[in-house]
mmCIF file with all atom_site columns, C-alpha atoms in Angstrom:
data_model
loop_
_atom_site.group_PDB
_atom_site.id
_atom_site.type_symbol
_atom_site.label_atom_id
_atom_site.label_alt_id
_atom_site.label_comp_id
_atom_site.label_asym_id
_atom_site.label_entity_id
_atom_site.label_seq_id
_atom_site.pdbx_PDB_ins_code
_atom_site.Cartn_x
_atom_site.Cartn_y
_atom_site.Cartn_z
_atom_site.occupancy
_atom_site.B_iso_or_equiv
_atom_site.pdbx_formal_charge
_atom_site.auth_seq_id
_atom_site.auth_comp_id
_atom_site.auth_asym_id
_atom_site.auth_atom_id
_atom_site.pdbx_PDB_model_num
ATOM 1   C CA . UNK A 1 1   ? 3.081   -34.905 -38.636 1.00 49.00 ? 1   UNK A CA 1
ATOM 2   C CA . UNK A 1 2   ? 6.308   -33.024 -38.515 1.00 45.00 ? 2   UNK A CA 1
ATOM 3   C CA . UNK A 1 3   ? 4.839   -29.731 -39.072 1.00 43.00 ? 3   UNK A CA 1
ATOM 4   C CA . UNK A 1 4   ? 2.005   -30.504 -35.793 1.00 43.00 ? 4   UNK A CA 1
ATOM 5   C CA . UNK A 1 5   ? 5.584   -31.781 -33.742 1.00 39.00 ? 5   UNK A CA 1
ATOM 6   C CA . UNK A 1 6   ? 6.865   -28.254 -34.525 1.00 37.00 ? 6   UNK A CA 1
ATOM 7   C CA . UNK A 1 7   ? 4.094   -26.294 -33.497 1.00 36.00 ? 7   UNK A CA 1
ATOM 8   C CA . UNK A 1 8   ? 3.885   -28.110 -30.383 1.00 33.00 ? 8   UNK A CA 1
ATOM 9   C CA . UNK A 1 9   ? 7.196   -27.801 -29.482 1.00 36.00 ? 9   UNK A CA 1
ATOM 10  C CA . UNK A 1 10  ? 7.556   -24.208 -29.964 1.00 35.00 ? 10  UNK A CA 1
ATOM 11  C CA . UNK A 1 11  ? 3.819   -23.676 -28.001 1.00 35.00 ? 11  UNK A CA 1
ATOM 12  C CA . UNK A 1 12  ? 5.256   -25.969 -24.747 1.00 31.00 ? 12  UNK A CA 1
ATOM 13  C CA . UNK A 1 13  ? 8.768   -23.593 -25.363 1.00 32.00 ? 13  UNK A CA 1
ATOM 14  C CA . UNK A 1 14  ? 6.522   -20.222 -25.584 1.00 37.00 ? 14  UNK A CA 1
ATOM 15  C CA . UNK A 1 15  ? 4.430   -21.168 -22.658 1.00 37.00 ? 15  UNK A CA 1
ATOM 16  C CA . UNK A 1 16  ? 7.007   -22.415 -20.088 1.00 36.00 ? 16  UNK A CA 1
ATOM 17  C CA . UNK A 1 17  ? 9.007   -19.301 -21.393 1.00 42.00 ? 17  UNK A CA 1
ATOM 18  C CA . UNK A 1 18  ? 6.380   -17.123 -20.658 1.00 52.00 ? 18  UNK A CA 1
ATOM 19  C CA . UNK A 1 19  ? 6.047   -18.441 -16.734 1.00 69.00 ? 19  UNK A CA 1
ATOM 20  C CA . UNK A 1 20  ? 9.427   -18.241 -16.239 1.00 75.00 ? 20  UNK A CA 1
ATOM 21  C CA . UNK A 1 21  ? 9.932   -14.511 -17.573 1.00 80.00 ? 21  UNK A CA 1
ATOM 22  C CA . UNK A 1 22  ? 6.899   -13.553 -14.803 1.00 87.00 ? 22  UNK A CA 1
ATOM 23  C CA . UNK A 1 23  ? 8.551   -16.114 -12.016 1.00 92.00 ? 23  UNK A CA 1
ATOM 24  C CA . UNK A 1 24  ? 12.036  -14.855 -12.016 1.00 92.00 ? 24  UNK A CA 1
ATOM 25  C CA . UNK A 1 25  ? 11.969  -12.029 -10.233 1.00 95.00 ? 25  UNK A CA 1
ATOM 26  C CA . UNK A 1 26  ? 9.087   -12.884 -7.848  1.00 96.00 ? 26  UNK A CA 1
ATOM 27  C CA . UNK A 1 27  ? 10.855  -14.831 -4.319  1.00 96.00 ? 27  UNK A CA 1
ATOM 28  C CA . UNK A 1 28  ? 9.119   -17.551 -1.879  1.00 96.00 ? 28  UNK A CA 1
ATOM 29  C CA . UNK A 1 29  ? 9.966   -15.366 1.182   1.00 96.00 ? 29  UNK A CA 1
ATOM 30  C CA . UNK A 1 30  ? 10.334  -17.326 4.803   1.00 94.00 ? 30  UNK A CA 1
ATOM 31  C CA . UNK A 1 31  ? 10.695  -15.833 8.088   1.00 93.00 ? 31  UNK A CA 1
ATOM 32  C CA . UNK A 1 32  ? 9.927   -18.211 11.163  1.00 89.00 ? 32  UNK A CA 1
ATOM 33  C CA . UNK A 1 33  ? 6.597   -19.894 11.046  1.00 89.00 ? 33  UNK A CA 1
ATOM 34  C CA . UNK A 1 34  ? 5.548   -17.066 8.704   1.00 91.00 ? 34  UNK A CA 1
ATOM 35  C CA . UNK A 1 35  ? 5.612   -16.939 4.701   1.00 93.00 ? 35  UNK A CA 1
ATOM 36  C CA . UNK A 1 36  ? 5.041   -14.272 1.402   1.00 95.00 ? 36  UNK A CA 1
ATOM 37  C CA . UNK A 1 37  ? 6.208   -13.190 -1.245  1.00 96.00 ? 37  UNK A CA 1
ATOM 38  C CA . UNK A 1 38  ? 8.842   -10.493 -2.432  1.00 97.00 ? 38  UNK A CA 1
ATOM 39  C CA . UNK A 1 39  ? 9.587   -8.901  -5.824  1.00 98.00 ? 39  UNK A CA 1
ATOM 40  C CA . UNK A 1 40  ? 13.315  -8.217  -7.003  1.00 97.00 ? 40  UNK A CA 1
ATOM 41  C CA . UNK A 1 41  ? 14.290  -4.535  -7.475  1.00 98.00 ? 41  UNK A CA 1
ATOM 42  C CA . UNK A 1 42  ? 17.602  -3.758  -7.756  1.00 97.00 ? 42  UNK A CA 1
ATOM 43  C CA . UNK A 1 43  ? 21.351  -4.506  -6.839  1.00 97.00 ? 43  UNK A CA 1
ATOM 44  C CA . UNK A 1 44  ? 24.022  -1.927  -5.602  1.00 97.00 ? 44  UNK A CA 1
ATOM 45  C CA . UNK A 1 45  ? 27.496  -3.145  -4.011  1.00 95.00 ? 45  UNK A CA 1
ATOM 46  C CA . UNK A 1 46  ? 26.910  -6.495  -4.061  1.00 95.00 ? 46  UNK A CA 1
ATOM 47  C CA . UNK A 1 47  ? 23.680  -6.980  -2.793  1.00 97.00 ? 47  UNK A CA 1
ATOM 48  C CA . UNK A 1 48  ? 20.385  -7.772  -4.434  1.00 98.00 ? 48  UNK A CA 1
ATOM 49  C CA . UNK A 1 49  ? 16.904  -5.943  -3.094  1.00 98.00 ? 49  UNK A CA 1
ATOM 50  C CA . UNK A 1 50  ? 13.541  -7.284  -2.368  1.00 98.00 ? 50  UNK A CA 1
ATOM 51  C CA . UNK A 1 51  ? 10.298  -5.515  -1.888  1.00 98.00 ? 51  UNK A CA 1
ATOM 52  C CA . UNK A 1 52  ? 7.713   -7.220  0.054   1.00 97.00 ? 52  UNK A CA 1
ATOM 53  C CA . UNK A 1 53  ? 5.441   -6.983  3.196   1.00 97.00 ? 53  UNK A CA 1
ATOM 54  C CA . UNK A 1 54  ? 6.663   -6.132  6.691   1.00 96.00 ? 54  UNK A CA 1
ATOM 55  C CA . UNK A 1 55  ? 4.084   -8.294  8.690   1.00 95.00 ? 55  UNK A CA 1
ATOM 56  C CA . UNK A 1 56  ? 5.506   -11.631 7.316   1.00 94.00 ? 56  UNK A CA 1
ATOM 57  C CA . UNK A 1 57  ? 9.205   -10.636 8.822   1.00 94.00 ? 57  UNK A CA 1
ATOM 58  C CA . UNK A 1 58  ? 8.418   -12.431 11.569  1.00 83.00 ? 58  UNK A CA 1
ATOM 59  C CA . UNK A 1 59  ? 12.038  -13.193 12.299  1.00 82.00 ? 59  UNK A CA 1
ATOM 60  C CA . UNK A 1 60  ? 14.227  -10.429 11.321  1.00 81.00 ? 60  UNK A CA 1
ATOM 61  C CA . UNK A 1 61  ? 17.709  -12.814 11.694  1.00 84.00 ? 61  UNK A CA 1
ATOM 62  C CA . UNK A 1 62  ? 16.088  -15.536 10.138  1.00 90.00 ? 62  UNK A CA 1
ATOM 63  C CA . UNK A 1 63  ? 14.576  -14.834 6.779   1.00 95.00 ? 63  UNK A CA 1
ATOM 64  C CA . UNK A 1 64  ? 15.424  -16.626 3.504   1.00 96.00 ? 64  UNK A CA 1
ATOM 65  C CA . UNK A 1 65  ? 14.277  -16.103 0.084   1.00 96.00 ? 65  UNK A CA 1
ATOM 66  C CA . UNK A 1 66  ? 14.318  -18.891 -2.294  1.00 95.00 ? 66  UNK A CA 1
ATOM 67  C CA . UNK A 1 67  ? 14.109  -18.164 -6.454  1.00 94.00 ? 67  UNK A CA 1
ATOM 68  C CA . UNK A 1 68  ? 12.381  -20.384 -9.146  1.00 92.00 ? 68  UNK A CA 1
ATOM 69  C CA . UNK A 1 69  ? 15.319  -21.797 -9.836  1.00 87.00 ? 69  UNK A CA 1
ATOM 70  C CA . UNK A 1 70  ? 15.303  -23.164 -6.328  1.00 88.00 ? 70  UNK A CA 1
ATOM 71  C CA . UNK A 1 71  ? 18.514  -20.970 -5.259  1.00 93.00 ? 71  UNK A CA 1
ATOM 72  C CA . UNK A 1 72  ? 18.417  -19.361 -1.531  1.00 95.00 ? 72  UNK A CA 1
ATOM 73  C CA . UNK A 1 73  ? 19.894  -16.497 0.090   1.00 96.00 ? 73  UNK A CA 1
ATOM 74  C CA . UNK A 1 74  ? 19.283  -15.710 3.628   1.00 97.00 ? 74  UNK A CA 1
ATOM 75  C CA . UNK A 1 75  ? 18.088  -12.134 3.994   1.00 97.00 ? 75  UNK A CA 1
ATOM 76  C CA . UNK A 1 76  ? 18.493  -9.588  6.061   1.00 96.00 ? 76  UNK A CA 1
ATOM 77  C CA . UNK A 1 77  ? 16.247  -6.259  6.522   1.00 97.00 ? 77  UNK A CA 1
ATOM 78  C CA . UNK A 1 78  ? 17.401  -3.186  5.183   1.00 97.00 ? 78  UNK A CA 1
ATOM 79  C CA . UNK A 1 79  ? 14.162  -0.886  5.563   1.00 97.00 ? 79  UNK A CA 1
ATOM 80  C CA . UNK A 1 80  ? 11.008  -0.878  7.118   1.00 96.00 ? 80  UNK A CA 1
ATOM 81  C CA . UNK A 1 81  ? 7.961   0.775   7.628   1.00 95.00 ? 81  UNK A CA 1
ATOM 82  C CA . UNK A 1 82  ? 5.465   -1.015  9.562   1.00 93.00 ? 82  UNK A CA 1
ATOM 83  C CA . UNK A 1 83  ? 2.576   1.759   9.297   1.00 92.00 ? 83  UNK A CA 1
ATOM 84  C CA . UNK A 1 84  ? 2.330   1.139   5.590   1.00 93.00 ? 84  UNK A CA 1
ATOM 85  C CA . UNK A 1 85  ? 3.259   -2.796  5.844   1.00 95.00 ? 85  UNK A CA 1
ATOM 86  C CA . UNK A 1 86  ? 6.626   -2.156  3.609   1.00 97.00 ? 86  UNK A CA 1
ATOM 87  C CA . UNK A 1 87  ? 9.816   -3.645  4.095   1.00 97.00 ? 87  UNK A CA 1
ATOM 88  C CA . UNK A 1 88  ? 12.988  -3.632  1.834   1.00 98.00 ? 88  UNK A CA 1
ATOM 89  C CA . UNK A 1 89  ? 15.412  -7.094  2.081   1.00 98.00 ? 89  UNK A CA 1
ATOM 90  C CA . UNK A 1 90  ? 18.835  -7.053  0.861   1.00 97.00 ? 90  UNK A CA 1
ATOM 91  C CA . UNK A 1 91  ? 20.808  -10.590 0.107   1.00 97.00 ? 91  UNK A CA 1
ATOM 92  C CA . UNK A 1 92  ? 23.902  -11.690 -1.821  1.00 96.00 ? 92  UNK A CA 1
ATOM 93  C CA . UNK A 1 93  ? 23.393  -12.819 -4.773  1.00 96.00 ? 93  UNK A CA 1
ATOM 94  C CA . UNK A 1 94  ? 22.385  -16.928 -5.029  1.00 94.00 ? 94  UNK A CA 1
ATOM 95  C CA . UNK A 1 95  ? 23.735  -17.205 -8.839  1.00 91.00 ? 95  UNK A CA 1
ATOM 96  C CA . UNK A 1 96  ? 25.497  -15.085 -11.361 1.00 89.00 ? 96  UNK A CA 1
ATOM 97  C CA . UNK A 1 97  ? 22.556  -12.869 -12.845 1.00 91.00 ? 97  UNK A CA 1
ATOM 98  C CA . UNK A 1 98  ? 20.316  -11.443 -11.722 1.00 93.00 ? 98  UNK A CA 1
ATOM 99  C CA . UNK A 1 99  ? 16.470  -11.157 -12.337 1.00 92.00 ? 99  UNK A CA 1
ATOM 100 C CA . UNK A 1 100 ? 14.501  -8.817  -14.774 1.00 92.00 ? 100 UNK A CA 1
ATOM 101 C CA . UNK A 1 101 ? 12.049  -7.308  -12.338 1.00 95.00 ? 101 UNK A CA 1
ATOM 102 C CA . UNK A 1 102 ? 8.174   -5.376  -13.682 1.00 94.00 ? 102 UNK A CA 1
ATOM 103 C CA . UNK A 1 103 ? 9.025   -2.012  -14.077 1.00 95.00 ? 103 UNK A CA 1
ATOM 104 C CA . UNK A 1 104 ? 6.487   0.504   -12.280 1.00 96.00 ? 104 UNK A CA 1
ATOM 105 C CA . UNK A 1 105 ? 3.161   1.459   -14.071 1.00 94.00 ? 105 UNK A CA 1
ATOM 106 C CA . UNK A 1 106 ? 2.641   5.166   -15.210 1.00 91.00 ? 106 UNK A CA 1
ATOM 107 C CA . UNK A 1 107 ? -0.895  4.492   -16.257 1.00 90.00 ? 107 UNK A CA 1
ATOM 108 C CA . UNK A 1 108 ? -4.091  5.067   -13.586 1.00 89.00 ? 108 UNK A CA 1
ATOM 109 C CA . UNK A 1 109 ? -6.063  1.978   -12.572 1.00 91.00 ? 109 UNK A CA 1
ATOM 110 C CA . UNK A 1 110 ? -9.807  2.165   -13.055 1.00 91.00 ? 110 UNK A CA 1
ATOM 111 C CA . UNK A 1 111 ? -12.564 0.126   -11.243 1.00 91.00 ? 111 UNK A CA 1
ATOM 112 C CA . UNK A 1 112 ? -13.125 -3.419  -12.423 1.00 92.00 ? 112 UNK A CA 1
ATOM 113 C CA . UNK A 1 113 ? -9.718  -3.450  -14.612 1.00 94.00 ? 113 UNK A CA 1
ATOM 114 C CA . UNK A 1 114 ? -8.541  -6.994  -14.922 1.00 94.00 ? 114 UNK A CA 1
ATOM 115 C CA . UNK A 1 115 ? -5.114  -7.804  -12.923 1.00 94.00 ? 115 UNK A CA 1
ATOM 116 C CA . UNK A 1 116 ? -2.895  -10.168 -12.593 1.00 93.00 ? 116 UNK A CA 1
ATOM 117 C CA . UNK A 1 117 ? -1.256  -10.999 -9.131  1.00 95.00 ? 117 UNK A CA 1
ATOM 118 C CA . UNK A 1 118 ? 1.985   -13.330 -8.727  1.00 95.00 ? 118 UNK A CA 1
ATOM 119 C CA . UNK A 1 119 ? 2.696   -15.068 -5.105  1.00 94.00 ? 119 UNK A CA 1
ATOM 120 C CA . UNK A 1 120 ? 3.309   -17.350 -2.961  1.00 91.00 ? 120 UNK A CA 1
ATOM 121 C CA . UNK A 1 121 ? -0.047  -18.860 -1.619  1.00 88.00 ? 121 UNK A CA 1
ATOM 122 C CA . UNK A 1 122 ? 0.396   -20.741 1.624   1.00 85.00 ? 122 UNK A CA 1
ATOM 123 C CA . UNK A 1 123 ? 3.520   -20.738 0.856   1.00 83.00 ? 123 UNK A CA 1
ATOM 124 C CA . UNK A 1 124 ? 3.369   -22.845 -1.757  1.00 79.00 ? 124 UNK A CA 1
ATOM 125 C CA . UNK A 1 125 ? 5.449   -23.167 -5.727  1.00 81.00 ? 125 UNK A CA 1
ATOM 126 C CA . UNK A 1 126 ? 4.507   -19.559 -7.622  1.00 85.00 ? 126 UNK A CA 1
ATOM 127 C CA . UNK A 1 127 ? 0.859   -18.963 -8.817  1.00 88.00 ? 127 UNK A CA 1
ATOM 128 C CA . UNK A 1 128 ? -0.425  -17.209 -11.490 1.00 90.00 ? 128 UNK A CA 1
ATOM 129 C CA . UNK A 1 129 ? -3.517  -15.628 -10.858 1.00 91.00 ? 129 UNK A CA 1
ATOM 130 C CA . UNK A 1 130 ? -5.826  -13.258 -13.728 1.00 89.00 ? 130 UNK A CA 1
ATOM 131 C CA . UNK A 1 131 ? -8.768  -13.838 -11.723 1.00 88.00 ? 131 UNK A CA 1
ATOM 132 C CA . UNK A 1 132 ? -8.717  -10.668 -9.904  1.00 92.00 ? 132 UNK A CA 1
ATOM 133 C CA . UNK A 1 133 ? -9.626  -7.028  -10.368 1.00 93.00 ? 133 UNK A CA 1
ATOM 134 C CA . UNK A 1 134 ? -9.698  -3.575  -9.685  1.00 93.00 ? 134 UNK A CA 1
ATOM 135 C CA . UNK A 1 135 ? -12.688 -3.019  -6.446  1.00 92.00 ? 135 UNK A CA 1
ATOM 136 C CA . UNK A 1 136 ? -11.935 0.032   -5.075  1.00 88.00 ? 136 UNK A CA 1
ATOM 137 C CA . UNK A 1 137 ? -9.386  2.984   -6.042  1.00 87.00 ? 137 UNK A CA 1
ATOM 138 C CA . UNK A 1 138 ? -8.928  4.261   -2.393  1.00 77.00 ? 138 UNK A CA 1
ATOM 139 C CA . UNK A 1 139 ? -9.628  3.492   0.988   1.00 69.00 ? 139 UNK A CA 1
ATOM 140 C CA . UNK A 1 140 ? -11.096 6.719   1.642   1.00 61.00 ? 140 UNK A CA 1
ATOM 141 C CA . UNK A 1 141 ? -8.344  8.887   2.808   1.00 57.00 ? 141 UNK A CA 1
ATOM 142 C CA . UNK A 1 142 ? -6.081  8.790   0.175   1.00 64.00 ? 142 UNK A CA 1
ATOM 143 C CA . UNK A 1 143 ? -5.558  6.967   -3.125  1.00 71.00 ? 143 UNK A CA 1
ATOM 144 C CA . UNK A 1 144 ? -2.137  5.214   -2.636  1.00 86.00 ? 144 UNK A CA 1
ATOM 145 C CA . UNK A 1 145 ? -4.298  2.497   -1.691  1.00 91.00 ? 145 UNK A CA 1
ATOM 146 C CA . UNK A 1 146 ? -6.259  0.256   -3.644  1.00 94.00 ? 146 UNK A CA 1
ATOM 147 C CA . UNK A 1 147 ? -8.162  -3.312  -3.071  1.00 93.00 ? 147 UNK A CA 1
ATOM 148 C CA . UNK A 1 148 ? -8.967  -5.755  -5.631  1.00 94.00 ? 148 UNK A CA 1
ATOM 149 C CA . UNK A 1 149 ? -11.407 -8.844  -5.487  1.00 93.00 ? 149 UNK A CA 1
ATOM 150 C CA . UNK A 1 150 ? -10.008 -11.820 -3.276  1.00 91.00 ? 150 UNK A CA 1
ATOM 151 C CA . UNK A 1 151 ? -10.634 -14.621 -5.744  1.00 86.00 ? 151 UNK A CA 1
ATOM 152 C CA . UNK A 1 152 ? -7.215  -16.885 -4.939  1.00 83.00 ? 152 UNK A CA 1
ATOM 153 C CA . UNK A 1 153 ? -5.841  -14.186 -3.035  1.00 90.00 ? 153 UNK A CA 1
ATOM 154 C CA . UNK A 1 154 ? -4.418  -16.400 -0.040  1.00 88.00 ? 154 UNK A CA 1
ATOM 155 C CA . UNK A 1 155 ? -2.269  -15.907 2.954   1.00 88.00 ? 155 UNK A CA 1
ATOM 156 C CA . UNK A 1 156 ? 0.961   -16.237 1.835   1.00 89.00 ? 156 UNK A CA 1
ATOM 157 C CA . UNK A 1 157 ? 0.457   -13.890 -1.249  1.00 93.00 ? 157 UNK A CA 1
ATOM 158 C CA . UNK A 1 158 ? 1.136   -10.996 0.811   1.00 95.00 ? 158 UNK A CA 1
ATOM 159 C CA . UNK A 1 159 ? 4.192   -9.012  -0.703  1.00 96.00 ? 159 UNK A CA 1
ATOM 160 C CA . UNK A 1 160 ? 2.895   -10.381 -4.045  1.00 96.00 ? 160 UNK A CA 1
ATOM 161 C CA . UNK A 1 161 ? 2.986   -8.507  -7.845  1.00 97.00 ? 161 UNK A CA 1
ATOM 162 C CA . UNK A 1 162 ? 0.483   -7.006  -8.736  1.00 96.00 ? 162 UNK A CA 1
ATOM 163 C CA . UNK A 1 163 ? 0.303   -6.244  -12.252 1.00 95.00 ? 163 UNK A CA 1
ATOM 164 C CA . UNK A 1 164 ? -1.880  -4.964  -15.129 1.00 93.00 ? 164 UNK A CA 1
ATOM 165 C CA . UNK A 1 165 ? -2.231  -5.642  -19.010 1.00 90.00 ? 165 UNK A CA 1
ATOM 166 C CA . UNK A 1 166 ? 0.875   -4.597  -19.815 1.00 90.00 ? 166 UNK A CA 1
ATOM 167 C CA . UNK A 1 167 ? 2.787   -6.613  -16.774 1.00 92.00 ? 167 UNK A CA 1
ATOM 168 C CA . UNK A 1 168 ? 3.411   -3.708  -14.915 1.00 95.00 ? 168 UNK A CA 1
ATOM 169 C CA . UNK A 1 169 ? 3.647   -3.162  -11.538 1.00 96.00 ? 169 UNK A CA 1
ATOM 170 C CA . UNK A 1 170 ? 0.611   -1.659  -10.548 1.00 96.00 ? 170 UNK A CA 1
ATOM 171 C CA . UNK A 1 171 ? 0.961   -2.026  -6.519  1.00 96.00 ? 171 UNK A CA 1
ATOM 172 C CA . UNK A 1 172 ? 2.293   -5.288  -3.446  1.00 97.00 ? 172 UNK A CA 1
ATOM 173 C CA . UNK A 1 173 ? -0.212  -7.226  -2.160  1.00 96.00 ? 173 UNK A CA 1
ATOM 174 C CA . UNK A 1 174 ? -0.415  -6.613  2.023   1.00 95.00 ? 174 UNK A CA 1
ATOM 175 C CA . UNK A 1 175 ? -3.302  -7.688  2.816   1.00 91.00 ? 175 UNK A CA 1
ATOM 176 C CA . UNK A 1 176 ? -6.167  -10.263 2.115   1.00 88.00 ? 176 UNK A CA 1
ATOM 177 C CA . UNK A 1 177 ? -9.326  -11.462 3.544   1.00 85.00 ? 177 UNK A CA 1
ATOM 178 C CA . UNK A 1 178 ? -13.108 -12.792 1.951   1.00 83.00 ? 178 UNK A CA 1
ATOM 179 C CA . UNK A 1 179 ? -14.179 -9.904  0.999   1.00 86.00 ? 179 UNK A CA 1
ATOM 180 C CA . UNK A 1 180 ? -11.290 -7.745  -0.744  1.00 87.00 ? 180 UNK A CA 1
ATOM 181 C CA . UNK A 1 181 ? -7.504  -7.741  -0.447  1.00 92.00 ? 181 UNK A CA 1
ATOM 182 C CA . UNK A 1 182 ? -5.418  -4.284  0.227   1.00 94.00 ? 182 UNK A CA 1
ATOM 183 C CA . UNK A 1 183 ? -2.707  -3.328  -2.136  1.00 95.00 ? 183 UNK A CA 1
ATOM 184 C CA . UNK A 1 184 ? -0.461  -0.481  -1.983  1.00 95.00 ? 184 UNK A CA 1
ATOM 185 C CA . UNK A 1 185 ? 0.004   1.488   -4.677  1.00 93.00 ? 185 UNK A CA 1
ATOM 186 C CA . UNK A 1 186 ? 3.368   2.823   -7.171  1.00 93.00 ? 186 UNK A CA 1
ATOM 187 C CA . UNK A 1 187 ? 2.753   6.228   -5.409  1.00 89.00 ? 187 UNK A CA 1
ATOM 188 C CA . UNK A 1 188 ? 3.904   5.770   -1.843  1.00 91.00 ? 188 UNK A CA 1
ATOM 189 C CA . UNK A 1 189 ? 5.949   2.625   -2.459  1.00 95.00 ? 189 UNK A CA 1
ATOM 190 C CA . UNK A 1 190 ? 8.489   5.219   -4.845  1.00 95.00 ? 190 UNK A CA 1
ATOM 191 C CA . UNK A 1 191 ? 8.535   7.456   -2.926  1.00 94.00 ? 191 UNK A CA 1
ATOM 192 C CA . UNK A 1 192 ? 9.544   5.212   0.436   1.00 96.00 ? 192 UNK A CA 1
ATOM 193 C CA . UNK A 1 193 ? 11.823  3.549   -1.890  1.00 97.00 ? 193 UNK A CA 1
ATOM 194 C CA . UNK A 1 194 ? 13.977  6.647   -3.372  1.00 97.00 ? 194 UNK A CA 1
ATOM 195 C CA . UNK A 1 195 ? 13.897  7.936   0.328   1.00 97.00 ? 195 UNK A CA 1
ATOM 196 C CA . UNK A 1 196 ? 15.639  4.638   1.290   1.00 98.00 ? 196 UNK A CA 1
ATOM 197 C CA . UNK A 1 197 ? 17.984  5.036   -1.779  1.00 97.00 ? 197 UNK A CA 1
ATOM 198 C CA . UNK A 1 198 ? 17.215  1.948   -2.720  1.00 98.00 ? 198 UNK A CA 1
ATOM 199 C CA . UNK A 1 199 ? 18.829  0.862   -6.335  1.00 97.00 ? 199 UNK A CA 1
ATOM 200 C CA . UNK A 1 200 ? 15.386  0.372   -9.005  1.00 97.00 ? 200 UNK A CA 1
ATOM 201 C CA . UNK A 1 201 ? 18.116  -0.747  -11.965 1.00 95.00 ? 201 UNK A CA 1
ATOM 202 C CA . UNK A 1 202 ? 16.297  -3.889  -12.110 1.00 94.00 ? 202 UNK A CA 1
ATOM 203 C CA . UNK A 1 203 ? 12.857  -3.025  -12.972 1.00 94.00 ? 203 UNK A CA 1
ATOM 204 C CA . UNK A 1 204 ? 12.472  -3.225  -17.070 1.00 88.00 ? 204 UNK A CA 1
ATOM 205 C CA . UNK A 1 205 ? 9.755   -2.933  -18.843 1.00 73.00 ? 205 UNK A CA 1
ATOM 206 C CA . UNK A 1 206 ? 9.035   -6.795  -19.992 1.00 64.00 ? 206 UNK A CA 1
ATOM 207 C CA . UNK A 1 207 ? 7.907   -8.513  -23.118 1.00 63.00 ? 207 UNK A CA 1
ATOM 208 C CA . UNK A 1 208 ? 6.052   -11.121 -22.696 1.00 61.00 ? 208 UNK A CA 1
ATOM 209 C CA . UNK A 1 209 ? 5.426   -13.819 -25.412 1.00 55.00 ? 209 UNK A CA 1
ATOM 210 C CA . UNK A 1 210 ? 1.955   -15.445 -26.158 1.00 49.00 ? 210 UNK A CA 1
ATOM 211 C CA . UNK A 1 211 ? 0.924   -17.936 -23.827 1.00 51.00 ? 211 UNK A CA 1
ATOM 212 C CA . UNK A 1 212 ? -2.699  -19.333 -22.804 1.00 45.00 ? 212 UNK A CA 1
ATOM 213 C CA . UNK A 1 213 ? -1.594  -19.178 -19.319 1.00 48.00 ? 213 UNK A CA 1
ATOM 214 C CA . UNK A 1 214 ? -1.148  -15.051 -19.442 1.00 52.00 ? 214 UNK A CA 1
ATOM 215 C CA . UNK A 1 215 ? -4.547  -15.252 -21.592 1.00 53.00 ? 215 UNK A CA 1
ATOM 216 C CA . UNK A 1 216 ? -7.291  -12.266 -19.897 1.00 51.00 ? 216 UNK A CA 1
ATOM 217 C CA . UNK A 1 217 ? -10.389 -13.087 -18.616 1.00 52.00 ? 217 UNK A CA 1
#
């Protein structure tokens, strides 16, 4: 009896673990009537920085993140570029650390690889989704685009992680509708990024313990 006590408690400790290692760094991001998501990158001087999409910033002076641990900061924006749907938010810090964000893939994505996306559906507590994958590698102009099937890819989950196997960042949600939803891809979001100077010294390469809830389809 003791022995099935202890292996319960330590698979409830490894799976609520596991969430909050993926949650951390992801942010419930609020701006007016509008609401996404936004994925920790850095901090320089003071100041933490959040990737997410521009066309949720609906009010520029009044945006707020709020963290899994139910801390807020208001934000304010420090880059944008609206052609590509990118925006980078700067806040002070809400508590004393701060996150351990998904570093950047190296690897290539290939059609109908398995992914897992973390956001902010209707703006509602963080969601976990494996359900999607890979649909098409470019948009047909260039290949820092990619879309993946919509399965519970809802508004609100724009600016959300998109990761593979590995929980790296593979691309940002910015878009979703019934038939696909757009995601932008390490390529161009590095390279707006370094341009900005934006500070990338919180993106580590993760390890994730077992967990039924980060189980593949």
């Amino acid at each position: 009896m003791r022995y099935s006590i202890a292996i319960l408690t330590c698979f409830l400790y490894s799976f609520l673990y596991s969430q909050d290692v993926l949650l951390e760094p992801v942010v419930l991001v609020s701006s007016g009537y509008e609401s996404g998501t936004g994925i920790y990158l850095g901090e320089k001087e003071g100041q933490w920085y959040f990737l997410t999409a521009a066309h949720i910033i609906e009010d520029a002076t009044n945006t707020k993140l709020t963290f899994i641990g139910k801390q807020s900061a208001t934000a304010r924006v420090f880059q944008a570029d609206e052609r590509n749907d990118v925006v980078v938010l700067t806040c002070e810090p809400p508590k004393d650390e701060p996150p351990i964000s998904f570093k950047f893939t190296d690897s290539k994505l290939v059609p109908l690889q398995s992914l897992l996306v973390i956001s902010h559906p209707y703006g509602n507590n963080w969601d976990i989704n494996n359900s999607p994958e890979v649909k098409e590698l470019s948009l047909g102009y260039d290949d820092d685009f990619f879309t993946i099937t919509p399965e519970g890819i809802n508004p609100g989950s724009s600016g959300g992680a998109v990761l593979n196997q590995d929980y790296e960042l593979v691309g940002m949600l910015i878009e979703e509708d019934p038939v696909k939803a757009t995601c932008i891809s390490p390529a161009i979001l590095l390279k707006m990024l370094d341009f900005w100077q934006v500070p990338l010294n919180g993106m580590i390469k993760k390890q994730i313990p077992l967990s039924p809830i980060l189980s593949w389809n």
